[in-house]
mmCIF file of C-alpha atoms in Angstrom:
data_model
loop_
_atom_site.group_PDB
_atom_site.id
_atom_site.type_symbol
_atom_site.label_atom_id
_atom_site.label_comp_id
_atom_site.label_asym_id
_atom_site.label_seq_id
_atom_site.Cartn_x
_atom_site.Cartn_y
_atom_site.Cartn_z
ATOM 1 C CA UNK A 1 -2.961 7.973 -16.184
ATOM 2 C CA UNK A 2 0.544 7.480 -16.382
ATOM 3 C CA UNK A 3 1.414 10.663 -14.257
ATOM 4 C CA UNK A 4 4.673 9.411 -12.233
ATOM 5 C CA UNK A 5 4.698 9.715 -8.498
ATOM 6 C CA UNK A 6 8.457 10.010 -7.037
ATOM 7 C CA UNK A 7 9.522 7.928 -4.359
ATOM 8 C CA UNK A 8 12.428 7.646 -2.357
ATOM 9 C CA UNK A 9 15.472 8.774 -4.619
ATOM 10 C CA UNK A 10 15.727 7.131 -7.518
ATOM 11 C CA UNK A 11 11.813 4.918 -6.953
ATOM 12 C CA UNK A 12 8.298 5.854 -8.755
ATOM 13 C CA UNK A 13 4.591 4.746 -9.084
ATOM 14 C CA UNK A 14 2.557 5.079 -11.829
ATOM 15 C CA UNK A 15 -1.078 4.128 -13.385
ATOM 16 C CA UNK A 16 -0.497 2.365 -16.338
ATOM 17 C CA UNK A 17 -4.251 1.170 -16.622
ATOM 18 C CA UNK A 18 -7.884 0.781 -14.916
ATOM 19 C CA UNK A 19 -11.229 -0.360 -15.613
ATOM 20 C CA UNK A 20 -14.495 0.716 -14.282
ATOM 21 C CA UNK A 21 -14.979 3.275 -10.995
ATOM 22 C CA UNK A 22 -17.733 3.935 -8.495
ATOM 23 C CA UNK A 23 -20.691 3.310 -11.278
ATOM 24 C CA UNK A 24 -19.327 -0.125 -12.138
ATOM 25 C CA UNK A 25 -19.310 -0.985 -8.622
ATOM 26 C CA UNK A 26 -23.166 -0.149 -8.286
ATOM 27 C CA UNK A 27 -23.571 -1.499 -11.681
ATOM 28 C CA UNK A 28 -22.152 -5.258 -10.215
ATOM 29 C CA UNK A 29 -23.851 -5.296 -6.740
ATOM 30 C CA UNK A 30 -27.475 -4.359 -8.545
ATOM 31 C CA UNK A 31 -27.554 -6.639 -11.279
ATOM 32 C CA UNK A 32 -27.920 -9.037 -8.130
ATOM 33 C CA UNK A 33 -31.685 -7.838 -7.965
ATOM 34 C CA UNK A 34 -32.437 -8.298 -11.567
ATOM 35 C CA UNK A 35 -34.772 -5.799 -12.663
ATOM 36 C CA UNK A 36 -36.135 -5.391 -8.565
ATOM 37 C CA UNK A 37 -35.587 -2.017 -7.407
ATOM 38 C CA UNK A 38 -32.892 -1.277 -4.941
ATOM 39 C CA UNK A 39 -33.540 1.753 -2.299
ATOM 40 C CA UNK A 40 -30.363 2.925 -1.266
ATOM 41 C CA UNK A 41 -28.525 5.406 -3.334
ATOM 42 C CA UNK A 42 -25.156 4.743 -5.124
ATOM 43 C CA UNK A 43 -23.412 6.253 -2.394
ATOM 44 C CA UNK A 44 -25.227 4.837 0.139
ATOM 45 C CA UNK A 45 -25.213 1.066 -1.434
ATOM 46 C CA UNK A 46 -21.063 1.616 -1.725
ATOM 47 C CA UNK A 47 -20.997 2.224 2.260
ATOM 48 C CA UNK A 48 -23.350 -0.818 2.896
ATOM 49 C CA UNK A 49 -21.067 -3.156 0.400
ATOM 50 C CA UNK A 50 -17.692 -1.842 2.352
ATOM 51 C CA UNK A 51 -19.459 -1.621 5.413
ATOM 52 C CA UNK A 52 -20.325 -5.034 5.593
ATOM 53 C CA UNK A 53 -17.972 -6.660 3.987
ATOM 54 C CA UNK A 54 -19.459 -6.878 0.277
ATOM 55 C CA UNK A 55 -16.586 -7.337 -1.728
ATOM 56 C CA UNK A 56 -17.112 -8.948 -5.120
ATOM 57 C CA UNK A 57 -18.821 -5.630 -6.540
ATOM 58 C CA UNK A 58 -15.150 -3.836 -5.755
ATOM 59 C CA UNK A 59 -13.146 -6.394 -7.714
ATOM 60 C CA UNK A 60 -14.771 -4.985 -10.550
ATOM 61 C CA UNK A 61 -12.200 -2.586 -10.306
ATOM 62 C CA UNK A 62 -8.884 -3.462 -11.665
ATOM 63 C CA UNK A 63 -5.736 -1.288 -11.784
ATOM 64 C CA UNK A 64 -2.607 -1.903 -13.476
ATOM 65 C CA UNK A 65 0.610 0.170 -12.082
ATOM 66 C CA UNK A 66 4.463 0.126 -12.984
ATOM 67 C CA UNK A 67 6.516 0.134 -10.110
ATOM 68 C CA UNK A 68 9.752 1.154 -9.279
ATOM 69 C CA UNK A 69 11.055 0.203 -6.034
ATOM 70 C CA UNK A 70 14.266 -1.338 -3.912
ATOM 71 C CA UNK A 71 14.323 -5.208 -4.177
ATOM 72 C CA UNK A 72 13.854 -5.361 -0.095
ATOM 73 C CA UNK A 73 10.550 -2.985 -0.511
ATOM 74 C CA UNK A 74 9.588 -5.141 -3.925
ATOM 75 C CA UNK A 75 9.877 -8.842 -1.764
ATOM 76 C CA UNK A 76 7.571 -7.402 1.069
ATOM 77 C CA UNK A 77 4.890 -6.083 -1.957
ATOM 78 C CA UNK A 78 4.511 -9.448 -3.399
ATOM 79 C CA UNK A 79 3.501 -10.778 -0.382
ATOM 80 C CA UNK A 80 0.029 -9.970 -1.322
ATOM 81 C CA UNK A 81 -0.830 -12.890 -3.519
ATOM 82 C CA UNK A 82 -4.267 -11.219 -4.884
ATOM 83 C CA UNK A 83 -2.201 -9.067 -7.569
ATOM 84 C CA UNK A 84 -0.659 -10.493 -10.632
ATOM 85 C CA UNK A 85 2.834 -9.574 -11.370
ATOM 86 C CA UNK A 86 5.203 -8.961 -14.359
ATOM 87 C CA UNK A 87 9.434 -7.786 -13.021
ATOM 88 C CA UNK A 88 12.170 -7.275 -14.433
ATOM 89 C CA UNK A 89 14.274 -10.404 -15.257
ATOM 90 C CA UNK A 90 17.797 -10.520 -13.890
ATOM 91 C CA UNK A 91 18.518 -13.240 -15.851
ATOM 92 C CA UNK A 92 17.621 -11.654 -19.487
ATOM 93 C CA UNK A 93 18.009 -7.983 -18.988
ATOM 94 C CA UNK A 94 21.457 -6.229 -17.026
ATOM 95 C CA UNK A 95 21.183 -4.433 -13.819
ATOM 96 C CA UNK A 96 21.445 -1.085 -13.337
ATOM 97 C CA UNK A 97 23.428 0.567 -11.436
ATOM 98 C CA UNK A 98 20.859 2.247 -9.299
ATOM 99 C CA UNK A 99 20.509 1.717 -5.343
ATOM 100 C CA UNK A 100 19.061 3.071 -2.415
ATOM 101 C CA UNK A 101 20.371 5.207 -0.091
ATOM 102 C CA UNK A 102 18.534 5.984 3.075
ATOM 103 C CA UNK A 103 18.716 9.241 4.481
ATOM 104 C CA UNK A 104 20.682 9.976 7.442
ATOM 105 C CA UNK A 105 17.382 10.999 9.020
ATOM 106 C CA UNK A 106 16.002 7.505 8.582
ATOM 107 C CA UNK A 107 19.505 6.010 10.049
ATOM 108 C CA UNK A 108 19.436 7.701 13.406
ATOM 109 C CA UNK A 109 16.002 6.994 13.714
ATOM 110 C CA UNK A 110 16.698 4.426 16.297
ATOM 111 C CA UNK A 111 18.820 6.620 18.360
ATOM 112 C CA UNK A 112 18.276 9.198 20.747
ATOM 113 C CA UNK A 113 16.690 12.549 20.038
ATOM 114 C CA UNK A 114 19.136 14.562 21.654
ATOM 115 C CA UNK A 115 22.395 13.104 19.215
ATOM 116 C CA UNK A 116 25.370 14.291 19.721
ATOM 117 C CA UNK A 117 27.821 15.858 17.161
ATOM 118 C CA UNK A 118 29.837 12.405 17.321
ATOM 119 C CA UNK A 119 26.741 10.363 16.719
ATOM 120 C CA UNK A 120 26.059 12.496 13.546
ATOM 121 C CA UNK A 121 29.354 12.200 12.513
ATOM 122 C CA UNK A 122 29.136 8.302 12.797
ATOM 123 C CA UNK A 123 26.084 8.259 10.711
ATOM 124 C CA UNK A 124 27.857 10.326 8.088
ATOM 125 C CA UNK A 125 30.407 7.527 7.700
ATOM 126 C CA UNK A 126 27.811 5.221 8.056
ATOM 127 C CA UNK A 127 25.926 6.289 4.976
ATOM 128 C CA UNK A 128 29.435 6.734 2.894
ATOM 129 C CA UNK A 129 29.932 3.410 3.665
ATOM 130 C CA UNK A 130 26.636 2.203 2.261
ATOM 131 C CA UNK A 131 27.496 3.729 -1.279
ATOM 132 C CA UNK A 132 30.741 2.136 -1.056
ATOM 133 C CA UNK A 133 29.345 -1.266 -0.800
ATOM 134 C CA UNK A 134 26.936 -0.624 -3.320
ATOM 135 C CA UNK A 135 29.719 0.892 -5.855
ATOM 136 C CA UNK A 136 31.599 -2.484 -4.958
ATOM 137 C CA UNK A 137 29.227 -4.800 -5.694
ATOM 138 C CA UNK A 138 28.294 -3.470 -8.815
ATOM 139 C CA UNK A 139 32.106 -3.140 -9.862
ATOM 140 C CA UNK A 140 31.941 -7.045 -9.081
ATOM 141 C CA UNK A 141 28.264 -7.677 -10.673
ATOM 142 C CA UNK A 142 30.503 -5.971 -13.983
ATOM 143 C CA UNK A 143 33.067 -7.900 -13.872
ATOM 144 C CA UNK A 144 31.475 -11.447 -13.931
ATOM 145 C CA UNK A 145 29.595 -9.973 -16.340
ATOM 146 C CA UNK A 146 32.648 -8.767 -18.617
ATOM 147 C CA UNK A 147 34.361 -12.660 -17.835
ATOM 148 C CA UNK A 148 31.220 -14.328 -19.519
ATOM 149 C CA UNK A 149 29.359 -15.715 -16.620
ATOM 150 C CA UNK A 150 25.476 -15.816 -17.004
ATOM 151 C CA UNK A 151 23.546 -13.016 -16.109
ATOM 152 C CA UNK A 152 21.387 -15.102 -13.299
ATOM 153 C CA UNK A 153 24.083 -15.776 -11.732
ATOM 154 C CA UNK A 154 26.116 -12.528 -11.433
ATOM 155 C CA UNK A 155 23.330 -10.706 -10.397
ATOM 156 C CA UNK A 156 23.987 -12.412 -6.743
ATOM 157 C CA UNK A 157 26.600 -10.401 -5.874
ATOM 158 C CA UNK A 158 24.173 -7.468 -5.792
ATOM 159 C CA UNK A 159 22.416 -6.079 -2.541
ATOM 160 C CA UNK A 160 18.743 -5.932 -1.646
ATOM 161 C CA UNK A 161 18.952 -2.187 -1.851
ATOM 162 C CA UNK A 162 19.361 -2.832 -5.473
ATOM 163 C CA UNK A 163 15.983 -1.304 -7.711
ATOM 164 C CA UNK A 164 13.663 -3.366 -9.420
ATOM 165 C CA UNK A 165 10.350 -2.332 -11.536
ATOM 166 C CA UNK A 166 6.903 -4.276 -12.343
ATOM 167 C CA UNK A 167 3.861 -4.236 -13.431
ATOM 168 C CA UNK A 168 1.361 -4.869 -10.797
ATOM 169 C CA UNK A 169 -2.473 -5.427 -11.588
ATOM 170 C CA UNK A 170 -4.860 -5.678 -8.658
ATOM 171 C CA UNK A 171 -8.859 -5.337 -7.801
ATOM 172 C CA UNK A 172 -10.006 -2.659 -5.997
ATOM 173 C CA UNK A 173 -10.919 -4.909 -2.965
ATOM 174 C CA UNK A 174 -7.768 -6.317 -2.649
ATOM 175 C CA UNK A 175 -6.126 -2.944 -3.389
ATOM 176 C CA UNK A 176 -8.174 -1.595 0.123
ATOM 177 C CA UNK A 177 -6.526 -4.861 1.595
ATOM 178 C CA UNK A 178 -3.333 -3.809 0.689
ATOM 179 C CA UNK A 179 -3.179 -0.312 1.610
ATOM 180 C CA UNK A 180 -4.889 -1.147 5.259
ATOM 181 C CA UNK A 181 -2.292 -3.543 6.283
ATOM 182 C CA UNK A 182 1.022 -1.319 4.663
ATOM 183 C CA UNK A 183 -0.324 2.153 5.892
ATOM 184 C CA UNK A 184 -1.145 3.849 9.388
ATOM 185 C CA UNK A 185 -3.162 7.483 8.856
ATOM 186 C CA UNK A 186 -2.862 7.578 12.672
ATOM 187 C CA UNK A 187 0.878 7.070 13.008
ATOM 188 C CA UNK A 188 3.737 8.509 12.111
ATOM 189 C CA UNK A 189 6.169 6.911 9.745
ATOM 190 C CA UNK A 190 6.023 3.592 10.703
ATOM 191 C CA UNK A 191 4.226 0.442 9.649
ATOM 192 C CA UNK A 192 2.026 -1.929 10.220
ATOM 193 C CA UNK A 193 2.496 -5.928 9.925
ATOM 194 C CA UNK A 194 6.512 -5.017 10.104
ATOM 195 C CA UNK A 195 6.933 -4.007 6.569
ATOM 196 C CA UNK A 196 9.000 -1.606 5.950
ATOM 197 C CA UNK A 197 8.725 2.204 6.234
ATOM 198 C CA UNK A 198 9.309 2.915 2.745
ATOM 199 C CA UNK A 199 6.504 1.263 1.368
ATOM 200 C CA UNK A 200 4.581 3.863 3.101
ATOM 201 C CA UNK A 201 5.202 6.106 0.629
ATOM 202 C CA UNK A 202 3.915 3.807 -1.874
ATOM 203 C CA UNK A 203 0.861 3.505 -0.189
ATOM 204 C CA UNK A 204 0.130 6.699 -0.151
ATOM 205 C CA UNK A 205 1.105 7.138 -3.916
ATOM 206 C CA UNK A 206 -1.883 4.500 -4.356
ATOM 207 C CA UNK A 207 -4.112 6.367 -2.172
ATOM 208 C CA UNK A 208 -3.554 9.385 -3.910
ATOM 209 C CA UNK A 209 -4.780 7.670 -7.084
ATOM 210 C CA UNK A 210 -7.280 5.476 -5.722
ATOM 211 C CA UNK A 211 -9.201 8.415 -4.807
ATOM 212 C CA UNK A 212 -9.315 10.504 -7.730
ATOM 213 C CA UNK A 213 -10.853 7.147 -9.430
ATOM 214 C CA UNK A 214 -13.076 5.615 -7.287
ATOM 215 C CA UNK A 215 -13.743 8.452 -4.678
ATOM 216 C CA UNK A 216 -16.783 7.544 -3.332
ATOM 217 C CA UNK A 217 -16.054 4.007 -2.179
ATOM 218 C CA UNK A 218 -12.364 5.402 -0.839
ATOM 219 C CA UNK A 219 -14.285 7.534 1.240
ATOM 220 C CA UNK A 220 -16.087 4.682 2.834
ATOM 221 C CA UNK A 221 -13.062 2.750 3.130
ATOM 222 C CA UNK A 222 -11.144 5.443 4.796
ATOM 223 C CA UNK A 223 -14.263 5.945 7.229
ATOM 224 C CA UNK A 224 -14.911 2.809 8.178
ATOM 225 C CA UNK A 225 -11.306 0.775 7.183
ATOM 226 C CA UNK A 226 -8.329 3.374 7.331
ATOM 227 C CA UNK A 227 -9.762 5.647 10.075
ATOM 228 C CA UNK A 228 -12.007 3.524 12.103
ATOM 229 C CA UNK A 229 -11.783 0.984 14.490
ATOM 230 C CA UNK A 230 -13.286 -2.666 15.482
ATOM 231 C CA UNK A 231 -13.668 -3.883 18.767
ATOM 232 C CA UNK A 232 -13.678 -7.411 20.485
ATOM 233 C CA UNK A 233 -16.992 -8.886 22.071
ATOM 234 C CA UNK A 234 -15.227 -7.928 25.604
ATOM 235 C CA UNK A 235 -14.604 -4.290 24.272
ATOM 236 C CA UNK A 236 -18.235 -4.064 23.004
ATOM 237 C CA UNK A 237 -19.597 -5.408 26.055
ATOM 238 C CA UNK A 238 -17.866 -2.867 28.232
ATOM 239 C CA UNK A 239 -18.935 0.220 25.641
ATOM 240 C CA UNK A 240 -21.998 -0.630 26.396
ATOM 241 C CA UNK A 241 -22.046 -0.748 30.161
ATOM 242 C CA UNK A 242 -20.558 2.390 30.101
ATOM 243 C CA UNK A 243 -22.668 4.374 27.569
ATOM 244 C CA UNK A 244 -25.994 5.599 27.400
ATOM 245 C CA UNK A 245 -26.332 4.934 23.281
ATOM 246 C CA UNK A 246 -29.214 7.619 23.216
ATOM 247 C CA UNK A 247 -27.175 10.230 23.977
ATOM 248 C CA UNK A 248 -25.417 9.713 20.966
ATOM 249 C CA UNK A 249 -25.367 12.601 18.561
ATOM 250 C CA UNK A 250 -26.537 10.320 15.446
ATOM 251 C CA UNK A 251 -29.446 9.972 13.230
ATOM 252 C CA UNK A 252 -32.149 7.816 13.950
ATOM 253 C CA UNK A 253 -30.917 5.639 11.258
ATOM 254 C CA UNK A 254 -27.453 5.214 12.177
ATOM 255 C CA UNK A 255 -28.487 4.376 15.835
ATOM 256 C CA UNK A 256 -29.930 1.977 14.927
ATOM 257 C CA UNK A 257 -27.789 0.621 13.068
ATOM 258 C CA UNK A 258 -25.028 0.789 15.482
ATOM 259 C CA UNK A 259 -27.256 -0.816 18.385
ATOM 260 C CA UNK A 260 -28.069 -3.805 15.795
ATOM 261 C CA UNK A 261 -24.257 -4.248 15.499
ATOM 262 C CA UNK A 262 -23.629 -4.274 18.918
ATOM 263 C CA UNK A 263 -26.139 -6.645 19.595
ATOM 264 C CA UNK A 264 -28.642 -4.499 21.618
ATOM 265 C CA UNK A 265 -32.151 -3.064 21.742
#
């Protein structure tokens, strides 16, 4: 609660608020059964309900965070129209006079890896200019500002790069959504669904949270969401030509639970 997790250079996350964990989730999927007796473990009923798509026992959940982020980064976020949302207001409250500034790492990273001295050089200048620009538009923002025009509309003259905070309050299940599409464990920096790269430190802000709150059902996300993989009728099809299934080192259990997914004796 409330730790802050820095981001970028001048960006943060932090838990503001949450309610309920792993026992509420078991708590919501067994009062389906009344007073009838469920087998499975808590664990074990967490991994079914992810498993196979489950979801109302995870929104259950519900986190609040304040967010600190570049406008550009903060327009991608509230894509995801499962969250509610409290920002800043440009037209009550004055900016700030804090940007972001990528680093020259993140600039060349469409160029070559063997750069030479005069590309680095060129990036330099590219990155000076950058803070120029932003220095200059906030000079301007000032000024209309200073000559009595309304905040709303000064505030245009301002770049994307420009940071913003909110509050952001979203369900656990919807929180799993969010960090599957905006974060690849299996790549490198980039992204999924085009967003861009910088939320991926955001995500894995959340994830370091998430975690530490509801471990046992981020576990089974990561297994089965984060770190696994689906396949199309045409890829199961040729699995199976190509498999013995028996040979599989798995329980007797999971076999068969795998074979009754893919559709086979």
């Amino acid at each position: 609660m409330n730790k802050e997790y820095k981001i970028l250079d001048n960006g943060f996350l932090k838990l503001i608020d949450f309610m309920g964990d792993d026992k509420r989730i078991v708590k919501a999927a067994r009062i389906s059964y009344r007073e009838e007796s469920v087998k499975r473990k808590d664990e074990e009923l967490i991994d079914y309900l992810i498993r196979n798509g489950h979801t109302s026992p995870l929104e259950q959940v519900v986190f609040t965070f304040h967010v600190k982020a570049p406008i550009f980064v903060a327009r991608q976020w509230m894509r995801h129209r499962t969250a509610r949302i409290n920002e800043v207001s440009g037209c009550y409250s004055l900016a700030r006079e804090e940007f972001y500034v990528p680093l020259e790492e993140d600039l060349k990273c469409q160029t070559s890896s063997n750069s030479s001295e005069k590309e680095f050089k060129s990036l330099e200048k590219l990155s000076d200019k950058i803070k120029q620009h932003q220095k200059h538009s906030y000079e301007l923002y000032q000024d209309m500002i200073n000559s009595n025009i309304p905040k709303e509309l000064s505030r245009i003259v301002l770049p994307l790069s420009l940071y913003t905070e909110w509050y952001w309050q979203i369900d656990l299940n919807n929180l799993f959504h969010f960090i599957k599409l905006r974060l690849a464990l299996d790549s490198p920096k980039e992204i999924k669904e085009n967003s861009p790269k910088e939320m991926c430190e955001y995500a894995k802000a959340l994830i370091s949270i998430v975690r530490e709150i509801v471990p046992i059902a981020f576990n089974s996300f990561e297994n089965h969401f984060l770190r696994g993989k689906r396949f199309s009728r045409e890829e199961i099809i040729a699995i199976i030509n190509a498999l013995d299934l028996n040979k599989l080192s798995m329980d007797a259990e999971k076999l068969d639970l795998l074979k009754d997914k893919l559709g086979i004796d």
